[in-house]
Tab-separated table of N, CA, C and O in Angstrom:
chain	number	residue	atom	x	y	z
A	3	UNK	N	96.419	117.346	109.845
A	3	UNK	CA	97.736	117.844	109.545
A	3	UNK	C	98.268	117.999	107.937
A	3	UNK	O	97.423	117.633	106.992
A	4	UNK	N	99.394	119.193	107.778
A	4	UNK	CA	99.928	119.449	106.454
A	4	UNK	C	100.588	118.606	105.713
A	4	UNK	O	101.103	117.844	106.528
A	5	UNK	N	100.526	118.200	104.919
A	5	UNK	CA	100.666	117.035	103.725
A	5	UNK	C	102.409	117.974	103.504
A	5	UNK	O	102.824	119.261	103.735
A	6	UNK	N	103.512	117.147	103.425
A	6	UNK	CA	104.616	117.351	102.984
A	6	UNK	C	105.198	119.055	102.035
A	6	UNK	O	105.194	119.205	101.732
A	7	UNK	N	104.136	118.147	101.385
A	7	UNK	CA	104.250	118.918	99.721
A	7	UNK	C	103.010	119.129	99.178
A	7	UNK	O	101.812	117.858	99.306
A	8	UNK	N	102.371	119.984	98.894
A	8	UNK	CA	101.000	120.292	98.046
A	8	UNK	C	100.623	119.293	97.230
A	8	UNK	O	101.843	119.073	96.524
A	9	UNK	N	99.768	118.833	96.980
A	9	UNK	CA	99.132	117.661	95.847
A	9	UNK	C	97.642	118.374	94.949
A	9	UNK	O	96.944	118.714	95.845
A	10	UNK	N	97.750	117.606	93.583
A	10	UNK	CA	95.832	117.332	93.548
A	10	UNK	C	96.187	115.696	93.028
A	10	UNK	O	95.418	115.716	92.122
A	11	UNK	N	97.050	114.904	94.008
A	11	UNK	CA	96.908	113.548	93.957
A	11	UNK	C	95.518	113.340	95.021
A	11	UNK	O	95.876	112.941	95.992
A	12	UNK	N	94.110	112.409	93.871
A	12	UNK	CA	92.956	112.369	95.032
A	12	UNK	C	93.898	111.086	95.927
A	12	UNK	O	93.365	110.699	97.299
A	13	UNK	N	94.690	109.934	95.643
A	13	UNK	CA	95.298	108.775	96.088
A	13	UNK	C	96.005	109.311	97.520
A	13	UNK	O	96.043	108.660	98.379
A	14	UNK	N	97.152	110.338	97.728
A	14	UNK	CA	97.317	110.942	98.537
A	14	UNK	C	96.418	111.271	99.644
A	14	UNK	O	96.661	111.365	100.779
A	15	UNK	N	95.353	112.433	98.960
A	15	UNK	CA	94.843	112.746	100.019
A	15	UNK	C	94.059	111.168	100.547
A	15	UNK	O	93.937	111.864	101.830
A	16	UNK	N	93.542	110.591	100.137
A	16	UNK	CA	92.785	109.438	100.301
A	16	UNK	C	93.431	108.567	101.820
A	16	UNK	O	93.736	108.472	103.125
A	17	UNK	N	95.106	109.216	101.117
A	17	UNK	CA	95.813	107.855	102.176
A	17	UNK	C	95.955	108.935	103.515
A	17	UNK	O	96.331	108.132	104.798
A	18	UNK	N	96.330	110.024	103.320
A	18	UNK	CA	96.052	110.857	104.651
A	18	UNK	C	94.777	111.498	105.282
A	18	UNK	O	94.760	111.224	106.669
A	19	UNK	N	94.001	110.792	104.999
A	19	UNK	CA	92.332	110.496	105.259
A	19	UNK	C	92.513	109.438	106.146
A	19	UNK	O	92.050	109.509	107.540
A	20	UNK	N	93.011	108.738	105.162
A	20	UNK	CA	92.948	107.501	106.022
A	20	UNK	C	93.278	107.250	107.840
A	20	UNK	O	93.166	107.085	108.561
A	21	UNK	N	94.570	107.774	107.741
A	21	UNK	CA	95.064	108.188	109.263
A	21	UNK	C	94.255	108.731	109.611
A	21	UNK	O	94.526	108.511	111.183
A	22	UNK	N	93.524	109.849	109.063
A	22	UNK	CA	92.594	110.777	110.299
A	22	UNK	C	91.988	110.119	110.719
A	22	UNK	O	91.794	109.891	112.414
A	23	UNK	N	91.287	109.015	110.259
A	23	UNK	CA	89.604	108.483	110.868
A	23	UNK	C	90.558	107.248	111.521
A	23	UNK	O	90.115	107.229	112.443
A	24	UNK	N	91.180	106.726	111.080
A	24	UNK	CA	92.181	105.657	112.076
A	24	UNK	C	92.332	106.178	113.951
A	24	UNK	O	91.709	105.491	114.277
A	25	UNK	N	93.062	107.109	113.524
A	25	UNK	CA	93.185	108.075	114.993
A	25	UNK	C	91.497	108.641	115.472
A	25	UNK	O	91.611	108.183	116.891
A	26	UNK	N	91.180	108.942	114.794
A	26	UNK	CA	89.825	109.449	115.025
A	26	UNK	C	88.677	108.266	115.641
A	26	UNK	O	88.848	108.377	117.482
A	27	UNK	N	88.693	107.178	115.257
A	27	UNK	CA	88.051	105.813	115.613
A	27	UNK	C	88.446	105.528	117.125
A	27	UNK	O	88.084	105.203	117.854
A	28	UNK	N	90.141	105.359	117.569
A	28	UNK	CA	90.391	104.748	118.244
A	28	UNK	C	90.223	105.772	119.593
A	28	UNK	O	90.331	105.086	121.038
A	29	UNK	N	90.206	106.862	119.449
A	29	UNK	CA	89.652	107.930	120.374
A	29	UNK	C	88.255	107.931	120.611
A	29	UNK	O	88.100	107.877	121.841
A	30	UNK	N	87.921	107.565	119.869
A	30	UNK	CA	85.764	107.828	119.867
A	30	UNK	C	85.834	105.969	120.854
A	30	UNK	O	85.429	106.091	121.990
A	31	UNK	N	86.635	105.211	120.219
A	31	UNK	CA	86.013	103.446	120.770
A	31	UNK	C	87.017	104.015	122.237
A	31	UNK	O	85.924	103.211	123.188
A	32	UNK	N	87.290	104.506	122.319
A	32	UNK	CA	88.317	104.159	123.789
A	32	UNK	C	86.862	105.026	124.417
A	32	UNK	O	87.141	104.694	126.140
A	33	UNK	N	86.699	106.024	124.720
A	33	UNK	CA	85.678	106.610	125.510
A	33	UNK	C	84.033	106.149	124.846
A	33	UNK	O	83.462	106.436	125.606
A	34	UNK	N	84.375	104.962	124.183
A	34	UNK	CA	82.780	104.247	124.321
A	34	UNK	C	82.102	105.058	123.349
A	34	UNK	O	80.074	105.095	123.501
A	35	UNK	N	82.529	105.772	122.312
A	35	UNK	CA	81.717	106.767	121.323
A	35	UNK	C	81.296	106.735	119.889
A	35	UNK	O	81.898	105.625	119.749
A	36	UNK	N	80.447	106.902	119.359
A	36	UNK	CA	80.156	106.729	117.915
A	36	UNK	C	79.681	107.519	117.189
A	36	UNK	O	79.293	109.154	118.217
A	37	UNK	N	79.558	108.143	116.296
A	37	UNK	CA	79.372	109.003	115.503
A	37	UNK	C	78.218	109.163	114.736
A	37	UNK	O	77.938	108.125	114.261
A	38	UNK	N	77.486	110.479	114.282
A	38	UNK	CA	75.893	110.233	113.536
A	38	UNK	C	76.853	111.125	112.382
A	38	UNK	O	75.424	111.449	111.476
A	39	UNK	N	77.465	111.624	112.333
A	39	UNK	CA	77.783	112.666	111.237
A	39	UNK	C	79.488	112.843	111.048
A	39	UNK	O	80.270	112.944	111.731
A	40	UNK	N	79.652	112.828	109.623
A	40	UNK	CA	81.332	112.837	109.063
A	40	UNK	C	81.160	113.560	108.112
A	40	UNK	O	80.193	113.745	107.538
A	41	UNK	N	82.402	114.599	108.480
A	41	UNK	CA	82.863	115.600	107.835
A	41	UNK	C	83.740	115.410	107.105
A	41	UNK	O	85.222	114.945	107.963
A	42	UNK	N	84.459	115.783	105.777
A	42	UNK	CA	85.754	115.882	105.292
A	42	UNK	C	85.962	117.366	104.930
A	42	UNK	O	85.275	117.976	104.371
A	43	UNK	N	86.964	117.812	105.151
A	43	UNK	CA	87.945	118.982	104.885
A	43	UNK	C	88.758	118.582	104.005
A	43	UNK	O	89.548	117.566	104.160
A	44	UNK	N	88.634	119.604	102.692
A	44	UNK	CA	90.167	119.875	102.290
A	44	UNK	C	90.463	121.454	102.221
A	44	UNK	O	90.294	122.189	102.131
A	45	UNK	N	92.064	121.343	102.441
A	45	UNK	CA	92.550	122.443	102.710
A	45	UNK	C	93.284	123.042	101.295
A	45	UNK	O	94.298	122.271	101.557
A	46	UNK	N	93.074	123.781	100.377
A	46	UNK	CA	93.772	124.159	99.277
A	46	UNK	C	94.913	124.998	99.382
A	46	UNK	O	95.088	125.488	100.734
A	47	UNK	N	95.929	125.169	98.023
A	47	UNK	CA	96.966	125.307	98.250
A	47	UNK	C	97.043	126.619	98.650
A	47	UNK	O	98.050	127.464	99.591
A	48	UNK	N	95.594	128.102	98.479
A	48	UNK	CA	95.297	128.741	98.365
A	48	UNK	C	94.828	129.226	100.016
A	48	UNK	O	94.566	130.460	100.062
A	49	UNK	N	95.068	128.100	101.092
A	49	UNK	CA	93.933	128.627	102.778
A	49	UNK	C	92.997	128.429	102.162
A	49	UNK	O	92.177	128.359	103.083
A	50	UNK	N	92.236	128.105	101.429
A	50	UNK	CA	90.778	127.626	100.893
A	50	UNK	C	89.986	126.326	101.513
A	50	UNK	O	90.927	125.453	101.519
A	51	UNK	N	89.300	126.702	102.020
A	51	UNK	CA	88.946	125.118	102.840
A	51	UNK	C	87.624	124.826	102.149
A	51	UNK	O	86.035	125.274	101.756
A	52	UNK	N	87.572	123.659	101.793
A	52	UNK	CA	86.515	123.027	100.737
A	52	UNK	C	85.729	122.048	102.136
A	52	UNK	O	86.359	121.323	102.475
A	53	UNK	N	84.126	122.139	102.355
A	53	UNK	CA	83.776	120.575	103.204
A	53	UNK	C	82.459	120.111	102.835
A	53	UNK	O	81.870	120.843	101.751
A	54	UNK	N	82.689	118.941	103.209
A	54	UNK	CA	80.983	118.330	102.738
A	54	UNK	C	81.315	117.019	103.827
A	54	UNK	O	82.048	116.706	104.866
A	55	UNK	N	80.031	116.985	104.248
A	55	UNK	CA	79.408	116.269	105.828
A	55	UNK	C	78.447	114.921	105.250
A	55	UNK	O	77.401	115.654	104.089
A	56	UNK	N	78.093	114.136	105.625
A	56	UNK	CA	76.813	113.350	105.609
A	56	UNK	C	76.784	112.876	106.957
A	56	UNK	O	77.154	112.455	108.168
A	57	UNK	N	74.887	113.043	107.307
A	57	UNK	CA	74.763	112.448	108.707
A	57	UNK	C	74.465	111.138	108.221
A	57	UNK	O	73.998	110.823	107.249
A	58	UNK	N	74.184	110.661	109.547
A	58	UNK	CA	73.266	108.340	109.619
A	58	UNK	C	72.580	108.504	110.087
A	58	UNK	O	72.137	109.416	111.819
A	59	UNK	N	71.956	107.574	110.181
A	59	UNK	CA	70.876	106.883	111.177
A	59	UNK	C	71.458	106.291	111.812
A	59	UNK	O	70.684	106.559	113.020
A	60	UNK	N	71.871	105.402	111.504
A	60	UNK	CA	72.678	104.567	112.702
A	60	UNK	C	74.010	104.730	113.104
A	60	UNK	O	74.597	105.174	112.102
A	61	UNK	N	74.486	105.472	114.671
A	61	UNK	CA	75.980	105.996	114.474
A	61	UNK	C	76.815	104.861	114.263
A	61	UNK	O	76.410	103.310	114.724
A	62	UNK	N	77.740	105.117	113.677
A	62	UNK	CA	79.016	103.914	114.246
A	62	UNK	C	80.416	104.551	114.615
A	62	UNK	O	80.400	105.833	114.898
A	63	UNK	N	81.191	104.014	114.847
A	63	UNK	CA	82.777	103.969	115.287
A	63	UNK	C	83.800	103.089	114.455
A	63	UNK	O	84.986	103.349	114.940
A	64	UNK	N	83.013	102.612	113.688
A	64	UNK	CA	84.629	101.696	112.998
A	64	UNK	C	85.188	102.170	111.745
A	64	UNK	O	84.287	102.905	110.658
A	65	UNK	N	86.417	102.154	111.959
A	65	UNK	CA	86.926	102.933	110.233
A	65	UNK	C	86.439	102.778	109.157
A	65	UNK	O	86.896	103.304	108.176
A	66	UNK	N	86.541	101.358	108.796
A	66	UNK	CA	86.557	100.734	107.516
A	66	UNK	C	84.714	101.402	106.981
A	66	UNK	O	84.959	101.497	105.953
A	67	UNK	N	83.921	101.435	108.095
A	67	UNK	CA	82.827	102.022	107.362
A	67	UNK	C	82.249	103.766	107.185
A	67	UNK	O	82.211	104.309	106.204
A	68	UNK	N	83.555	104.094	108.085
A	68	UNK	CA	83.624	105.856	108.454
A	68	UNK	C	84.390	106.269	106.638
A	68	UNK	O	84.368	106.834	106.389
A	69	UNK	N	85.481	105.422	106.889
A	69	UNK	CA	86.442	105.628	105.810
A	69	UNK	C	85.515	105.603	104.188
A	69	UNK	O	85.827	106.329	103.097
A	70	UNK	N	84.331	104.496	103.454
A	70	UNK	CA	83.708	104.355	103.033
A	70	UNK	C	82.918	105.286	102.610
A	70	UNK	O	83.190	106.123	101.850
A	71	UNK	N	82.223	106.472	103.392
A	71	UNK	CA	81.364	107.401	103.354
A	71	UNK	C	82.484	108.678	103.390
A	71	UNK	O	82.373	109.299	102.360
A	72	UNK	N	83.548	108.435	103.969
A	72	UNK	CA	84.887	109.605	103.820
A	72	UNK	C	85.148	110.002	102.247
A	72	UNK	O	85.305	111.044	101.967
A	73	UNK	N	85.679	108.949	102.181
A	73	UNK	CA	86.205	108.607	100.334
A	73	UNK	C	85.048	108.979	99.795
A	73	UNK	O	85.583	109.899	98.494
A	74	UNK	N	83.754	108.946	99.730
A	74	UNK	CA	82.823	109.613	98.818
A	74	UNK	C	82.393	111.091	99.068
A	74	UNK	O	82.464	111.634	98.171
A	75	UNK	N	82.819	111.538	100.560
A	75	UNK	CA	82.627	112.893	100.975
A	75	UNK	C	84.033	113.700	99.823
A	75	UNK	O	83.619	114.744	99.262
A	76	UNK	N	85.043	113.172	100.135
A	76	UNK	CA	86.273	113.396	99.282
A	76	UNK	C	86.312	113.988	98.193
A	76	UNK	O	86.631	114.833	97.615
A	77	UNK	N	85.567	112.791	97.274
A	77	UNK	CA	85.610	112.737	95.676
A	77	UNK	C	85.129	113.870	95.567
A	77	UNK	O	84.726	114.669	94.437
A	78	UNK	N	83.384	113.687	96.474
A	78	UNK	CA	82.671	115.093	95.735
A	78	UNK	C	83.162	116.256	96.028
A	78	UNK	O	82.616	117.041	95.142
A	79	UNK	N	84.028	116.537	96.825
A	79	UNK	CA	84.555	117.853	96.865
A	79	UNK	C	85.935	118.409	95.978
A	79	UNK	O	86.307	119.337	96.118
A	80	UNK	N	86.667	117.245	96.127
A	80	UNK	CA	87.903	117.201	95.255
A	80	UNK	C	87.718	117.704	93.866
A	80	UNK	O	87.216	117.157	92.777
A	81	UNK	N	88.914	118.638	93.187
A	81	UNK	CA	89.212	118.840	92.131
A	81	UNK	C	90.124	118.764	91.631
A	81	UNK	O	91.276	119.573	91.783
A	82	UNK	N	90.736	118.086	90.441
A	82	UNK	CA	92.100	117.628	90.272
A	82	UNK	C	92.462	119.139	89.575
A	82	UNK	O	94.111	118.738	89.415
A	83	UNK	N	92.003	120.480	88.904
A	83	UNK	CA	92.612	121.250	89.106
A	83	UNK	C	93.283	122.350	90.213
A	83	UNK	O	93.859	123.084	89.827
A	84	UNK	N	92.809	121.791	91.534
A	84	UNK	CA	93.495	122.711	92.464
A	84	UNK	C	94.819	121.683	92.950
A	84	UNK	O	94.772	120.598	92.878
A	85	UNK	N	95.186	122.621	94.278
A	85	UNK	CA	96.662	121.789	94.760
A	85	UNK	C	95.884	121.801	96.567
A	85	UNK	O	95.071	123.242	96.626
A	86	UNK	N	96.132	121.213	97.040
A	86	UNK	CA	95.623	120.680	98.282
A	86	UNK	C	97.482	120.388	99.271
A	86	UNK	O	97.948	119.896	98.999
A	87	UNK	N	96.664	121.192	100.600
A	87	UNK	CA	97.667	121.338	101.349
A	87	UNK	C	97.854	120.564	103.016
A	87	UNK	O	98.276	119.864	103.427
A	88	UNK	N	96.214	120.188	102.726
A	88	UNK	CA	95.715	118.992	103.933
A	88	UNK	C	94.519	118.531	104.026
A	88	UNK	O	93.385	118.950	103.083
A	89	UNK	N	94.559	117.320	104.921
A	89	UNK	CA	92.639	117.097	104.506
A	89	UNK	C	92.652	116.482	106.249
A	89	UNK	O	93.618	116.826	107.015
A	90	UNK	N	91.569	116.681	106.665
A	90	UNK	CA	90.686	116.377	107.634
A	90	UNK	C	89.614	115.036	107.626
A	90	UNK	O	89.056	116.072	106.850
A	91	UNK	N	89.122	114.659	108.506
A	91	UNK	CA	87.896	113.928	108.961
A	91	UNK	C	87.331	114.843	109.984
A	91	UNK	O	87.958	114.864	111.014
A	92	UNK	N	86.022	114.925	110.355
A	92	UNK	CA	85.806	115.977	111.570
A	92	UNK	C	84.583	114.509	111.850
A	92	UNK	O	83.331	114.263	110.873
A	93	UNK	N	84.291	114.564	113.246
A	93	UNK	CA	83.200	113.338	113.531
A	93	UNK	C	82.492	114.437	114.227
A	93	UNK	O	83.053	114.891	115.281
A	94	UNK	N	81.409	114.289	113.862
A	94	UNK	CA	80.149	115.111	115.115
A	94	UNK	C	79.057	114.305	115.067
A	94	UNK	O	79.130	112.938	115.014
A	95	UNK	N	77.614	114.713	116.025
A	95	UNK	CA	77.030	114.758	116.639
A	95	UNK	C	77.288	113.120	117.190
A	95	UNK	O	76.977	112.430	117.257
A	96	UNK	N	78.161	113.111	118.372
A	96	UNK	CA	78.738	112.410	119.295
A	96	UNK	C	78.052	111.547	120.465
A	96	UNK	O	77.064	112.132	120.864
A	97	UNK	N	77.781	110.305	120.181
A	97	UNK	CA	76.834	110.000	121.609
A	97	UNK	C	78.021	108.641	122.065
A	97	UNK	O	79.052	108.436	121.754
A	98	UNK	N	77.582	108.802	123.579
A	98	UNK	CA	78.673	107.818	124.251
A	98	UNK	C	77.519	107.206	125.314
A	98	UNK	O	76.381	107.311	125.811
A	99	UNK	N	77.941	106.001	125.476
A	99	UNK	CA	77.442	104.858	126.777
A	99	UNK	C	78.390	103.948	126.966
A	99	UNK	O	79.575	103.456	126.291
A	100	UNK	N	77.954	103.293	128.284
A	100	UNK	CA	78.910	102.481	128.683
A	100	UNK	C	78.812	100.975	128.196
A	100	UNK	O	79.858	100.308	128.399
A	101	UNK	N	77.492	100.623	128.012
A	101	UNK	CA	77.530	99.621	127.487
A	101	UNK	C	77.248	99.591	125.955
A	101	UNK	O	76.906	100.401	125.256
A	102	UNK	N	77.207	98.435	125.007
A	102	UNK	CA	76.613	98.475	123.856
A	102	UNK	C	75.310	97.751	124.062
A	102	UNK	O	75.088	96.698	124.022
A	103	UNK	N	74.141	98.468	123.558
A	103	UNK	CA	72.709	98.164	123.770
A	103	UNK	C	72.584	97.974	122.000
A	103	UNK	O	72.982	98.858	121.021
A	104	UNK	N	72.070	96.885	121.736
A	104	UNK	CA	71.841	96.418	120.434
A	104	UNK	C	70.184	96.188	119.862
A	104	UNK	O	69.361	95.717	121.070
A	105	UNK	N	70.020	96.449	119.204
A	105	UNK	CA	68.696	96.369	118.503
A	105	UNK	C	68.459	95.288	118.428
A	105	UNK	O	68.641	94.315	117.292
A	106	UNK	N	67.012	94.311	117.671
A	106	UNK	CA	66.747	93.725	117.526
A	106	UNK	C	66.622	93.472	115.422
A	106	UNK	O	66.814	92.709	114.972
A	107	UNK	N	67.009	94.638	114.894
A	107	UNK	CA	67.537	94.894	114.053
A	107	UNK	C	68.596	95.027	113.599
A	107	UNK	O	69.434	95.600	112.357
A	108	UNK	N	69.539	95.397	114.169
A	108	UNK	CA	70.853	95.269	114.105
A	108	UNK	C	71.662	93.895	113.341
A	108	UNK	O	71.155	93.127	113.679
A	109	UNK	N	71.935	94.384	112.190
A	109	UNK	CA	72.587	92.768	111.231
A	109	UNK	C	74.079	92.477	112.172
A	109	UNK	O	74.687	93.232	112.872
A	110	UNK	N	74.542	91.015	111.859
A	110	UNK	CA	75.356	90.638	111.802
A	110	UNK	C	76.570	91.114	112.328
A	110	UNK	O	77.945	90.881	112.284
A	111	UNK	N	76.857	91.865	110.730
A	111	UNK	CA	77.706	92.040	110.162
A	111	UNK	C	78.293	93.485	111.584
A	111	UNK	O	79.917	93.706	111.501
A	112	UNK	N	77.510	94.650	111.617
A	112	UNK	CA	77.796	95.859	112.454
A	112	UNK	C	78.199	95.045	114.130
A	112	UNK	O	79.538	95.792	114.516
A	113	UNK	N	77.432	93.875	114.031
A	113	UNK	CA	78.146	93.473	115.173
A	113	UNK	C	79.661	92.866	115.019
A	113	UNK	O	80.758	93.539	116.405
A	114	UNK	N	80.283	92.587	114.345
A	114	UNK	CA	81.463	92.014	113.755
A	114	UNK	C	82.631	93.086	113.809
A	114	UNK	O	83.257	92.533	114.020
A	115	UNK	N	81.972	94.153	113.409
A	115	UNK	CA	82.953	94.788	113.163
A	115	UNK	C	83.112	95.389	114.413
A	115	UNK	O	83.814	96.021	114.515
A	116	UNK	N	81.924	95.705	115.411
A	116	UNK	CA	82.335	96.349	116.439
A	116	UNK	C	83.371	95.408	117.152
A	116	UNK	O	84.318	95.785	118.396
A	117	UNK	N	83.086	94.200	117.155
A	117	UNK	CA	84.012	93.221	117.730
A	117	UNK	C	85.904	93.405	117.429
A	117	UNK	O	86.553	93.647	118.018
A	118	UNK	N	85.264	93.228	116.049
A	118	UNK	CA	86.654	93.356	115.361
A	118	UNK	C	87.370	94.737	115.672
A	118	UNK	O	88.432	95.005	115.928
A	119	UNK	N	86.819	95.909	115.758
A	119	UNK	CA	87.569	96.998	116.096
A	119	UNK	C	88.016	96.846	117.776
A	119	UNK	O	89.277	97.591	117.658
A	120	UNK	N	87.147	96.645	118.381
A	120	UNK	CA	87.703	96.579	120.049
A	120	UNK	C	88.729	95.397	119.767
A	120	UNK	O	90.181	95.995	120.736
A	121	UNK	N	88.568	94.507	119.196
A	121	UNK	CA	89.752	93.626	119.018
A	121	UNK	C	91.346	94.265	118.209
A	121	UNK	O	92.665	93.889	119.040
A	122	UNK	N	90.973	95.051	117.575
A	122	UNK	CA	92.417	95.653	116.849
A	122	UNK	C	93.198	97.058	117.693
A	122	UNK	O	94.347	96.699	118.138
A	123	UNK	N	91.937	97.377	118.460
A	123	UNK	CA	92.749	98.380	119.621
A	123	UNK	C	93.002	97.751	120.788
A	123	UNK	O	93.959	98.373	121.138
A	124	UNK	N	92.405	96.372	121.562
A	124	UNK	CA	93.434	95.977	122.308
A	124	UNK	C	94.494	95.445	122.139
A	124	UNK	O	95.756	95.240	122.223
A	125	UNK	N	95.132	95.058	120.747
A	125	UNK	CA	96.003	94.430	120.300
A	125	UNK	C	96.857	95.371	120.649
A	125	UNK	O	98.266	95.544	120.563
A	126	UNK	N	96.716	96.705	119.656
A	126	UNK	CA	97.930	98.016	119.263
A	126	UNK	C	97.962	98.381	120.891
A	126	UNK	O	98.925	98.729	120.979
A	127	UNK	N	97.048	98.243	121.766
A	127	UNK	CA	97.085	98.762	122.828
A	127	UNK	C	98.536	97.845	123.875
A	127	UNK	O	98.899	98.174	124.612
A	128	UNK	N	98.043	96.402	123.779
A	128	UNK	CA	99.612	95.558	124.076
A	128	UNK	C	100.750	95.735	123.606
A	128	UNK	O	101.705	96.126	123.922
A	129	UNK	N	100.541	95.982	122.454
A	129	UNK	CA	101.579	95.358	121.309
A	129	UNK	C	102.193	96.784	120.625
A	129	UNK	O	103.044	96.821	119.648
A	130	UNK	N	101.058	97.388	120.673
A	130	UNK	CA	102.676	99.164	120.340
A	130	UNK	C	101.246	99.740	119.182
A	130	UNK	O	101.041	98.876	118.672
A	131	UNK	N	101.280	100.839	118.615
A	131	UNK	CA	100.682	101.190	117.578
A	131	UNK	C	100.940	100.888	116.474
A	131	UNK	O	102.434	100.388	116.681
A	132	UNK	N	100.595	100.581	115.543
A	132	UNK	CA	100.643	100.653	114.183
A	132	UNK	C	101.412	98.517	114.181
A	132	UNK	O	102.145	97.890	113.511
A	133	UNK	N	100.707	98.077	115.291
A	133	UNK	CA	101.244	96.447	115.489
A	133	UNK	C	100.674	95.778	114.290
A	133	UNK	O	100.829	94.808	114.265
A	134	UNK	N	99.744	96.559	114.359
A	134	UNK	CA	98.223	95.678	113.277
A	134	UNK	C	97.873	96.537	112.167
A	134	UNK	O	97.527	97.558	112.725
A	135	UNK	N	97.923	96.700	110.638
A	135	UNK	CA	97.656	97.223	109.789
A	135	UNK	C	96.157	96.940	109.296
A	135	UNK	O	96.048	95.140	109.391
A	136	UNK	N	95.296	98.229	108.581
A	136	UNK	CA	93.870	97.509	108.431
A	136	UNK	C	94.005	98.033	106.799
A	136	UNK	O	94.132	99.223	106.885
A	137	UNK	N	93.791	97.054	105.920
A	137	UNK	CA	93.281	97.315	104.553
A	137	UNK	C	92.283	98.394	104.677
A	137	UNK	O	90.887	97.795	104.334
A	138	UNK	N	91.766	99.592	104.481
A	138	UNK	CA	90.715	99.697	104.050
A	138	UNK	C	90.813	101.387	103.031
A	138	UNK	O	91.723	101.892	102.959
């Protein structure tokens, strides 16, 4: 989405990107999806588009994990001498499954993140959008 005002402040861009990540992850989990590639887009004031992406070995769908990667990508393409009008996240190489199959090598943190994400989604489904805030 387009920012209210063009900016060259990275914190404003990160905040906007955070909103996009949150919505994308909710939709992804709703369909039992995971992503194996994360992309970040910045549209400059002159409409040029800057883009970077990262492929993952293990698919994820938790916004805190995705935000860590997306923020690094944003920092890679950000130039403080430019102004930006919009930002976006692109989740690619999607996979879907009905159940969650764990591996012998999955760590407990990933399982906790998966459970936490589903719990947050359930709370928002019951009490409404933005009824719970996530700090990432």
